[in-house]
Amino acid sequence: MAVLSTLIERVFRCVDVMHNVEIMDSGDQKPLNRRGLLFMAVGLSIAVPAALATNVMLQRNLLPTVAEPSAVMVDGWVLDERDLSQTVATFSGE
Amino acid sequence: MIYNTKTGTLPLQDHYNHCIIGSGPAGLSLAITLAAAGRRVVLVEAGDREFTSESQIQYEGEVLGLDTHALDVARLRYLGGTTGHWTGRLLQFDPADFEPHDNVPLSGWPINHDDLSRYHDRAARFLGAPPFGRTRRPADDTGAVDIVTQHFSSADTIFDLRKDEPRRLGTYFANELERSTSIDTLLNANFTGFAVDTATGRITSATIQDYADNRYSISADSFVTAMGGIETSRALLHLNATYNDMFGNQGDMVGRCFMDHPRLDLGSYFITKRMFSPLPYFGAERLIHRAPQQMVLSPSPGHARQNHILNAGVWLNFPRRAPLSQDTIETAPFLRNLTFDKDYFFSGEAVLFSEQSPNPRSRITLTYQYDRFGLAKAALDWQLLPLDVATMRGTALAAAQFLIRNGLGRMQVEPNLWNSAPAEDIPFFSSSHHIGGARMGPDPSTSVVDENCRVHGAQNLFVSGAAVFPTSGFANPTYTLVQLAMRLADHLIAQPT
Ligand SMILES: Cc1cc2nc3c(=O)[nH]c(=O)nc-3n(C[C@H](O)[C@H](O)[C@H](O)COP(=O)(O)OP(=O)(O)OC[C@H]3O[C@@H](n4cnc5c(N)ncnc54)[C@H](O)[C@@H]3O)c2cc1C
């Protein structure tokens, strides 16, 4: 699975480079040109089925998901109260 | 043709079908639609092709209530009107915006979303956007929060507010107006009043004055004020002062229920999520645009009703692929404990735009100061109600909880809002969206114009613009006011000339 994940990641990186869409620090975005779309289509046709199959595995989002957030305000941020404890690591599975 | 009082006398026709006062989106879209149907139109514009201080200074007025932009700053007085400095965001009103709310007096429109839907595509085209239909979709399974679609008045589907120019209607339509044989556009032509046949309630002519104090009289079958939210109320207040409240002021409603979209900077947010998110939106955005587009989160109509709040939205603005600043992390030690995906981390500023409820005490009045044409200047007394503050709070909280619930990220909320501080301690500000003052409704005791935007008590006087909105929604107003202008055009076309 890990190999597949890396492979998919690579395909997307490759698509990025090929149609020369820069991911700049500023986050500026450029519309894709036709060539870009073609590469994207090729990339997608490989990546999407694989991605769907490995969807769960690729959830490398380490923030917890919380069914009923109990919102608290800390330093101006709205957090779930569990954010304040080390239980985050449990949620993240690490 | 375009005629300028600065460069010659005006070759006015004896009679026009329609006299439209104001060349912002409300007047321009109306004029162009009527001309396309073969009508003879005169479009009266107080300013020139470009900004002039001579015209702009006539917009001076007083601010009496909540702090807001000075009246001569918030709007522009030349060809194309305030689109000379607008941002070009286009959002549709929601179907629920047109419906009455049990706990909101004066809510509800006499028309509904479907009455405007036939103008969706034309309004979008006029403003330079691709047509857009569906506006909301649930952001997650709870149904509490929706993602609202936003478009821009630019041919580009991807619009970067920091770099791209929205459509400036004056510049964009100048050639078309120049070539038009159906529209006479008059520049540096200030509308100063109407002549009225009091027996019938018919407006017989409009008086205009140039900056050399020459006066002209324009005769037409019908007259439309499209001078922007504040000036429309001002003109109707002048008219009613002379004609004993017979023009839409039977219930003392002219100038009342002024609304803006209170805007509040909530603070920072971050989003950290891989592209294969279970939420299709994030996946698609990541793939297509390489970053999430700036996104509008809004409590769903069901959630809003259940929680007794109005409509509002949180813009997750300008997501940047950049870590939170060290300063932010210093002030928020919990951030160090959170484990998030450093490969996919976007941060930006969250801004809230909110609906405000119709409130007769929030109003436009006349002052005892006069402009160079001898007309009393306007005063703006903008007021909010507790429900409006509750709406801001409930919306910010719903958006923050949405991010938590889905493990997407976290956002800040202005602490005074969170703590339910009184309105005066919450640093919201005006969005310069001038709504209301000539509200639409069937009953002259609670409204100024009828469902066809005709002023109650007048035979041939109409209003085009956000002044007629009975409630404000939270969507930027221009898209909807252009739809309404096109609907008014159809109404006028259906009438015999
Ligand atoms: C900074 C800023 C950003 C904005 N961004 C957005 C946005 O992103 N999206 C959105 O939907 N809306 C936005 N708005 C609001 C938008 O500009 C207005 O909704 C829109 O311009 C209103 O159109 P209008 O035709 O009713 O009035 P205006 O555009 O104000 O036009 C009124 C016209 O009437 C003329 N006029 C006034 N008095 C007279 C007179 N006595 N005689 C003859 N002519 C007269 C004026 O010169 C002007 O041309 C923004 C506003 C501001 C200030």
mmCIF file of N, CA, C and O and ligand atoms in Angstrom, chain B residues 21-28 44-47 55 59 69 73-91 189-192 208 226-229 231 234 375 431-434 464-467 475-479 481, ligand 1:
data_model
loop_
_atom_site.group_PDB
_atom_site.id
_atom_site.type_symbol
_atom_site.label_atom_id
_atom_site.label_comp_id
_atom_site.label_asym_id
_atom_site.label_seq_id
_atom_site.Cartn_x
_atom_site.Cartn_y
_atom_site.Cartn_z
ATOM 1 N N ILE B 21 -32.102 57.396 -14.758
ATOM 2 C CA ILE B 21 -31.168 58.308 -14.100
ATOM 3 C C ILE B 21 -30.129 57.499 -13.342
ATOM 4 O O ILE B 21 -30.446 56.836 -12.353
ATOM 5 N N GLY B 22 -28.894 57.551 -13.804
ATOM 6 C CA GLY B 22 -27.803 56.796 -13.182
ATOM 7 C C GLY B 22 -27.305 55.703 -14.115
ATOM 8 O O GLY B 22 -28.108 54.926 -14.644
ATOM 9 N N SER B 23 -25.985 55.649 -14.338
ATOM 10 C CA SER B 23 -25.439 54.678 -15.301
ATOM 11 C C SER B 23 -24.588 53.611 -14.627
ATOM 12 O O SER B 23 -23.671 53.063 -15.229
ATOM 13 N N GLY B 24 -24.864 53.311 -13.349
ATOM 14 C CA GLY B 24 -24.230 52.155 -12.702
ATOM 15 C C GLY B 24 -24.865 50.886 -13.254
ATOM 16 O O GLY B 24 -25.655 50.935 -14.207
ATOM 17 N N PRO B 25 -24.559 49.726 -12.661
ATOM 18 C CA PRO B 25 -25.128 48.480 -13.186
ATOM 19 C C PRO B 25 -26.653 48.491 -13.235
ATOM 20 O O PRO B 25 -27.249 47.939 -14.167
ATOM 21 N N ALA B 26 -27.308 49.142 -12.266
ATOM 22 C CA ALA B 26 -28.776 49.139 -12.225
ATOM 23 C C ALA B 26 -29.364 49.907 -13.412
ATOM 24 O O ALA B 26 -30.374 49.492 -13.991
ATOM 25 N N GLY B 27 -28.742 51.042 -13.773
ATOM 26 C CA GLY B 27 -29.253 51.856 -14.878
ATOM 27 C C GLY B 27 -28.796 51.341 -16.228
ATOM 28 O O GLY B 27 -29.572 51.263 -17.188
ATOM 29 N N LEU B 28 -27.539 50.945 -16.297
ATOM 30 C CA LEU B 28 -26.954 50.522 -17.566
ATOM 31 C C LEU B 28 -27.590 49.229 -18.080
ATOM 32 O O LEU B 28 -27.927 49.117 -19.265
ATOM 33 N N VAL B 44 -29.243 59.313 -18.049
ATOM 34 C CA VAL B 44 -28.735 60.563 -17.479
ATOM 35 C C VAL B 44 -27.638 60.244 -16.465
ATOM 36 O O VAL B 44 -27.894 59.530 -15.486
ATOM 37 N N GLU B 45 -26.445 60.749 -16.682
ATOM 38 C CA GLU B 45 -25.332 60.451 -15.781
ATOM 39 C C GLU B 45 -24.716 61.763 -15.268
ATOM 40 O O GLU B 45 -24.338 62.627 -16.059
ATOM 41 N N ALA B 46 -24.626 61.859 -13.931
ATOM 42 C CA ALA B 46 -24.154 63.104 -13.305
ATOM 43 C C ALA B 46 -22.663 63.350 -13.536
ATOM 44 O O ALA B 46 -22.206 64.496 -13.531
ATOM 45 N N GLY B 47 -21.905 62.271 -13.735
ATOM 46 C CA GLY B 47 -20.460 62.427 -13.865
ATOM 47 C C GLY B 47 -20.001 62.318 -15.302
ATOM 48 O O GLY B 47 -20.809 62.273 -16.238
ATOM 49 N N SER B 55 -17.870 66.261 -9.784
ATOM 50 C CA SER B 55 -19.055 65.425 -9.620
ATOM 51 C C SER B 55 -19.032 64.715 -8.263
ATOM 52 O O SER B 55 -20.016 64.723 -7.517
ATOM 53 N N TYR B 59 -21.540 63.954 -3.731
ATOM 54 C CA TYR B 59 -21.932 62.791 -2.940
ATOM 55 C C TYR B 59 -21.679 62.991 -1.443
ATOM 56 O O TYR B 59 -21.959 62.092 -0.646
ATOM 57 N N HIS B 69 -18.078 54.062 5.944
ATOM 58 C CA HIS B 69 -17.285 54.907 5.046
ATOM 59 C C HIS B 69 -18.020 56.219 4.802
ATOM 60 O O HIS B 69 -19.252 56.237 4.733
ATOM 61 N N VAL B 73 -17.031 58.528 -0.340
ATOM 62 C CA VAL B 73 -15.930 57.579 -0.555
ATOM 63 C C VAL B 73 -16.483 56.224 -0.996
ATOM 64 O O VAL B 73 -15.934 55.557 -1.864
ATOM 65 N N ALA B 74 -17.617 55.866 -0.401
ATOM 66 C CA ALA B 74 -18.132 54.510 -0.607
ATOM 67 C C ALA B 74 -18.633 54.290 -2.035
ATOM 68 O O ALA B 74 -18.689 53.170 -2.504
ATOM 69 N N ARG B 75 -19.030 55.337 -2.720
ATOM 70 C CA ARG B 75 -19.634 55.146 -4.049
ATOM 71 C C ARG B 75 -18.959 56.072 -5.051
ATOM 72 O O ARG B 75 -18.300 57.037 -4.635
ATOM 73 N N LEU B 76 -19.157 55.850 -6.319
ATOM 74 C CA LEU B 76 -18.511 56.661 -7.352
ATOM 75 C C LEU B 76 -19.559 57.291 -8.253
ATOM 76 O O LEU B 76 -20.549 56.656 -8.613
ATOM 77 N N ARG B 77 -19.280 58.549 -8.651
ATOM 78 C CA ARG B 77 -20.284 59.322 -9.383
ATOM 79 C C ARG B 77 -19.768 59.625 -10.791
ATOM 80 O O ARG B 77 -19.423 60.756 -11.111
ATOM 81 N N TYR B 78 -19.674 58.603 -11.617
ATOM 82 C CA TYR B 78 -19.357 58.792 -13.042
ATOM 83 C C TYR B 78 -19.810 57.559 -13.819
ATOM 84 O O TYR B 78 -20.358 56.614 -13.207
ATOM 85 N N LEU B 79 -19.607 57.587 -15.139
ATOM 86 C CA LEU B 79 -20.126 56.517 -16.000
ATOM 87 C C LEU B 79 -19.738 55.137 -15.452
ATOM 88 O O LEU B 79 -18.573 54.863 -15.214
ATOM 89 N N GLY B 80 -20.726 54.276 -15.275
ATOM 90 C CA GLY B 80 -20.463 52.937 -14.724
ATOM 91 C C GLY B 80 -20.662 52.893 -13.219
ATOM 92 O O GLY B 80 -20.680 51.817 -12.620
ATOM 93 N N GLY B 81 -20.786 54.070 -12.599
ATOM 94 C CA GLY B 81 -21.087 54.138 -11.165
ATOM 95 C C GLY B 81 -20.015 53.491 -10.315
ATOM 96 O O GLY B 81 -18.815 53.531 -10.629
ATOM 97 N N THR B 82 -20.445 52.845 -9.254
ATOM 98 C CA THR B 82 -19.517 52.328 -8.242
ATOM 99 C C THR B 82 -18.721 51.120 -8.746
ATOM 100 O O THR B 82 -17.771 50.692 -8.099
ATOM 101 N N THR B 83 -19.071 50.573 -9.925
ATOM 102 C CA THR B 83 -18.227 49.491 -10.456
ATOM 103 C C THR B 83 -16.841 50.018 -10.832
ATOM 104 O O THR B 83 -15.953 49.232 -11.130
ATOM 105 N N GLY B 84 -16.675 51.342 -10.807
ATOM 106 C CA GLY B 84 -15.333 51.915 -11.013
ATOM 107 C C GLY B 84 -14.345 51.474 -9.945
ATOM 108 O O GLY B 84 -13.129 51.534 -10.157
ATOM 109 N N HIS B 85 -14.829 51.052 -8.777
ATOM 110 C CA HIS B 85 -13.888 50.500 -7.796
ATOM 111 C C HIS B 85 -14.434 49.284 -7.035
ATOM 112 O O HIS B 85 -13.967 48.970 -5.952
ATOM 113 N N TRP B 86 -15.382 48.604 -7.634
ATOM 114 C CA TRP B 86 -15.893 47.419 -6.942
ATOM 115 C C TRP B 86 -14.925 46.246 -7.082
ATOM 116 O O TRP B 86 -13.925 46.319 -7.802
ATOM 117 N N THR B 87 -15.237 45.147 -6.383
ATOM 118 C CA THR B 87 -14.352 43.976 -6.408
ATOM 119 C C THR B 87 -14.832 42.937 -7.409
ATOM 120 O O THR B 87 -14.062 42.070 -7.818
ATOM 121 N N GLY B 88 -16.104 43.013 -7.793
ATOM 122 C CA GLY B 88 -16.588 42.100 -8.831
ATOM 123 C C GLY B 88 -16.963 40.717 -8.351
ATOM 124 O O GLY B 88 -17.033 39.778 -9.131
ATOM 125 N N ARG B 89 -17.231 40.551 -7.070
ATOM 126 C CA ARG B 89 -17.700 39.247 -6.586
ATOM 127 C C ARG B 89 -19.180 39.112 -6.924
ATOM 128 O O ARG B 89 -19.967 40.026 -6.648
ATOM 129 N N LEU B 90 -19.554 37.954 -7.454
ATOM 130 C CA LEU B 90 -20.950 37.730 -7.813
ATOM 131 C C LEU B 90 -21.480 36.505 -7.089
ATOM 132 O O LEU B 90 -20.954 35.408 -7.251
ATOM 133 N N LEU B 91 -22.477 36.716 -6.285
ATOM 134 C CA LEU B 91 -23.164 35.609 -5.623
ATOM 135 C C LEU B 91 -24.655 35.772 -5.857
ATOM 136 O O LEU B 91 -25.147 36.886 -5.958
ATOM 137 N N ALA B 189 -24.562 65.474 -16.424
ATOM 138 C CA ALA B 189 -25.974 65.885 -16.427
ATOM 139 C C ALA B 189 -26.582 65.438 -15.093
ATOM 140 O O ALA B 189 -26.847 64.254 -14.899
ATOM 141 N N ASN B 190 -26.758 66.399 -14.189
ATOM 142 C CA ASN B 190 -27.234 66.071 -12.836
ATOM 143 C C ASN B 190 -28.754 66.127 -12.766
ATOM 144 O O ASN B 190 -29.348 67.179 -13.045
ATOM 145 N N PHE B 191 -29.345 65.026 -12.390
ATOM 146 C CA PHE B 191 -30.786 65.045 -12.144
ATOM 147 C C PHE B 191 -31.040 65.896 -10.898
ATOM 148 O O PHE B 191 -30.390 65.710 -9.869
ATOM 149 N N THR B 192 -32.002 66.833 -10.987
ATOM 150 C CA THR B 192 -32.287 67.667 -9.809
ATOM 151 C C THR B 192 -33.749 67.613 -9.372
ATOM 152 O O THR B 192 -34.069 68.080 -8.279
ATOM 153 N N ILE B 208 -32.655 68.318 -15.441
ATOM 154 C CA ILE B 208 -31.231 68.070 -15.222
ATOM 155 C C ILE B 208 -30.469 69.379 -15.342
ATOM 156 O O ILE B 208 -30.915 70.325 -15.988
ATOM 157 N N ALA B 226 -31.996 55.219 -10.795
ATOM 158 C CA ALA B 226 -31.005 54.137 -10.649
ATOM 159 C C ALA B 226 -29.709 54.785 -10.170
ATOM 160 O O ALA B 226 -28.651 54.585 -10.740
ATOM 161 N N MET B 227 -29.849 55.565 -9.104
ATOM 162 C CA MET B 227 -28.724 56.399 -8.662
ATOM 163 C C MET B 227 -27.950 55.775 -7.500
ATOM 164 O O MET B 227 -27.180 56.456 -6.834
ATOM 165 N N GLY B 228 -28.208 54.487 -7.223
ATOM 166 C CA GLY B 228 -27.561 53.848 -6.070
ATOM 167 C C GLY B 228 -28.463 53.956 -4.853
ATOM 168 O O GLY B 228 -29.409 54.758 -4.816
ATOM 169 N N GLY B 229 -28.191 53.106 -3.852
ATOM 170 C CA GLY B 229 -29.080 52.971 -2.697
ATOM 171 C C GLY B 229 -29.354 54.279 -1.981
ATOM 172 O O GLY B 229 -30.504 54.577 -1.642
ATOM 173 N N GLU B 231 -28.723 57.615 -2.958
ATOM 174 C CA GLU B 231 -29.268 58.731 -3.749
ATOM 175 C C GLU B 231 -30.719 58.504 -4.136
ATOM 176 O O GLU B 231 -31.489 59.458 -4.279
ATOM 177 N N ARG B 234 -32.652 59.598 -1.309
ATOM 178 C CA ARG B 234 -32.548 61.066 -1.217
ATOM 179 C C ARG B 234 -33.494 61.725 -2.224
ATOM 180 O O ARG B 234 -34.253 62.649 -1.877
ATOM 181 N N LEU B 375 -29.978 71.220 -3.282
ATOM 182 C CA LEU B 375 -30.710 70.062 -2.751
ATOM 183 C C LEU B 375 -30.118 69.631 -1.414
ATOM 184 O O LEU B 375 -28.885 69.565 -1.268
ATOM 185 N N SER B 431 -19.757 47.037 4.337
ATOM 186 C CA SER B 431 -19.251 46.488 3.069
ATOM 187 C C SER B 431 -19.523 47.454 1.922
ATOM 188 O O SER B 431 -19.288 47.104 0.764
ATOM 189 N N SER B 432 -20.072 48.621 2.231
ATOM 190 C CA SER B 432 -20.479 49.587 1.192
ATOM 191 C C SER B 432 -21.511 48.990 0.252
ATOM 192 O O SER B 432 -21.518 49.274 -0.940
ATOM 193 N N HIS B 433 -22.348 48.120 0.776
ATOM 194 C CA HIS B 433 -23.472 47.605 0.001
ATOM 195 C C HIS B 433 -24.713 48.346 0.493
ATOM 196 O O HIS B 433 -25.199 48.082 1.592
ATOM 197 N N HIS B 434 -25.176 49.294 -0.299
ATOM 198 C CA HIS B 434 -26.267 50.169 0.143
ATOM 199 C C HIS B 434 -27.601 49.585 -0.289
ATOM 200 O O HIS B 434 -27.987 49.670 -1.451
ATOM 201 N N SER B 464 -34.689 51.269 -9.856
ATOM 202 C CA SER B 464 -33.833 50.125 -10.188
ATOM 203 C C SER B 464 -32.637 50.164 -9.251
ATOM 204 O O SER B 464 -31.980 51.199 -9.127
ATOM 205 N N GLY B 465 -32.362 49.054 -8.584
ATOM 206 C CA GLY B 465 -31.195 49.020 -7.696
ATOM 207 C C GLY B 465 -31.517 48.319 -6.395
ATOM 208 O O GLY B 465 -32.655 47.912 -6.142
ATOM 209 N N ALA B 466 -30.484 48.189 -5.554
ATOM 210 C CA ALA B 466 -30.629 47.455 -4.296
ATOM 211 C C ALA B 466 -31.503 48.205 -3.297
ATOM 212 O O ALA B 466 -31.884 47.637 -2.268
ATOM 213 N N ALA B 467 -31.845 49.466 -3.598
ATOM 214 C CA ALA B 467 -32.744 50.211 -2.713
ATOM 215 C C ALA B 467 -34.066 49.465 -2.533
ATOM 216 O O ALA B 467 -34.698 49.572 -1.488
ATOM 217 N N ALA B 475 -25.462 37.856 0.122
ATOM 218 C CA ALA B 475 -24.747 37.893 -1.156
ATOM 219 C C ALA B 475 -24.487 39.343 -1.557
ATOM 220 O O ALA B 475 -25.351 40.201 -1.373
ATOM 221 N N ASN B 476 -23.328 39.587 -2.133
ATOM 222 C CA ASN B 476 -23.054 40.928 -2.668
ATOM 223 C C ASN B 476 -24.210 41.281 -3.610
ATOM 224 O O ASN B 476 -24.703 40.425 -4.339
ATOM 225 N N PRO B 477 -24.643 42.527 -3.607
ATOM 226 C CA PRO B 477 -25.965 42.814 -4.192
ATOM 227 C C PRO B 477 -26.035 42.960 -5.709
ATOM 228 O O PRO B 477 -27.115 42.895 -6.283
ATOM 229 N N THR B 478 -24.910 43.148 -6.394
ATOM 230 C CA THR B 478 -25.003 43.638 -7.769
ATOM 231 C C THR B 478 -25.635 42.626 -8.724
ATOM 232 O O THR B 478 -26.426 42.988 -9.593
ATOM 233 N N TYR B 479 -25.296 41.363 -8.546
ATOM 234 C CA TYR B 479 -25.860 40.344 -9.428
ATOM 235 C C TYR B 479 -27.393 40.365 -9.342
ATOM 236 O O TYR B 479 -28.091 40.364 -10.360
ATOM 237 N N LEU B 481 -29.328 42.818 -8.249
ATOM 238 C CA LEU B 481 -29.954 44.067 -8.708
ATOM 239 C C LEU B 481 -29.974 44.148 -10.229
ATOM 240 O O LEU B 481 -30.864 44.765 -10.822
HETATM 241 C C1 LIG C 1 -15.221 49.062 -2.608
HETATM 242 C C2 LIG C 1 -16.490 48.414 -3.099
HETATM 243 C C3 LIG C 1 -16.458 47.079 -3.510
HETATM 244 C C4 LIG C 1 -17.621 46.471 -3.956
HETATM 245 N N1 LIG C 1 -17.556 45.175 -4.367
HETATM 246 C C5 LIG C 1 -18.675 44.558 -4.786
HETATM 247 C C6 LIG C 1 -18.627 43.205 -5.215
HETATM 248 O O1 LIG C 1 -17.572 42.564 -5.202
HETATM 249 N N2 LIG C 1 -19.774 42.623 -5.633
HETATM 250 C C7 LIG C 1 -20.963 43.291 -5.638
HETATM 251 O O2 LIG C 1 -21.977 42.704 -6.011
HETATM 252 N N3 LIG C 1 -21.040 44.588 -5.246
HETATM 253 C C8 LIG C 1 -19.925 45.228 -4.821
HETATM 254 N N4 LIG C 1 -19.992 46.537 -4.427
HETATM 255 C C9 LIG C 1 -21.294 47.229 -4.506
HETATM 256 C C10 LIG C 1 -21.568 47.652 -5.942
HETATM 257 O O3 LIG C 1 -20.599 48.570 -6.347
HETATM 258 C C11 LIG C 1 -22.968 48.243 -6.001
HETATM 259 O O4 LIG C 1 -23.881 47.234 -5.599
HETATM 260 C C12 LIG C 1 -23.370 48.671 -7.391
HETATM 261 O O5 LIG C 1 -22.440 49.530 -7.984
HETATM 262 C C13 LIG C 1 -24.718 49.388 -7.296
HETATM 263 O O6 LIG C 1 -25.157 49.688 -8.577
HETATM 264 P P1 LIG C 1 -26.128 50.913 -8.847
HETATM 265 O O7 LIG C 1 -26.219 51.050 -10.325
HETATM 266 O O8 LIG C 1 -27.361 50.743 -8.072
HETATM 267 O O9 LIG C 1 -25.386 52.192 -8.188
HETATM 268 P P2 LIG C 1 -24.012 52.864 -8.572
HETATM 269 O O10 LIG C 1 -23.088 51.880 -9.156
HETATM 270 O O11 LIG C 1 -23.548 53.601 -7.379
HETATM 271 O O12 LIG C 1 -24.396 53.889 -9.734
HETATM 272 C C14 LIG C 1 -25.183 55.021 -9.493
HETATM 273 C C15 LIG C 1 -25.021 55.966 -10.681
HETATM 274 O O13 LIG C 1 -25.931 57.055 -10.528
HETATM 275 C C16 LIG C 1 -25.267 58.260 -10.862
HETATM 276 N N5 LIG C 1 -25.931 59.374 -10.183
HETATM 277 C C17 LIG C 1 -25.961 59.603 -8.843
HETATM 278 N N6 LIG C 1 -26.629 60.746 -8.590
HETATM 279 C C18 LIG C 1 -27.037 61.232 -9.791
HETATM 280 C C19 LIG C 1 -27.771 62.380 -10.196
HETATM 281 N N7 LIG C 1 -28.231 63.259 -9.302
HETATM 282 N N8 LIG C 1 -28.004 62.566 -11.510
HETATM 283 C C20 LIG C 1 -27.554 61.678 -12.436
HETATM 284 N N9 LIG C 1 -26.852 60.575 -12.114
HETATM 285 C C21 LIG C 1 -26.609 60.357 -10.799
HETATM 286 C C22 LIG C 1 -23.851 58.028 -10.391
HETATM 287 O O14 LIG C 1 -22.933 58.900 -11.004
HETATM 288 C C23 LIG C 1 -23.624 56.572 -10.764
HETATM 289 O O15 LIG C 1 -23.149 56.426 -12.069
HETATM 290 C C24 LIG C 1 -18.844 47.190 -3.982
HETATM 291 C C25 LIG C 1 -18.876 48.529 -3.561
HETATM 292 C C26 LIG C 1 -17.714 49.138 -3.115
HETATM 293 C C27 LIG C 1 -17.761 50.551 -2.663
#
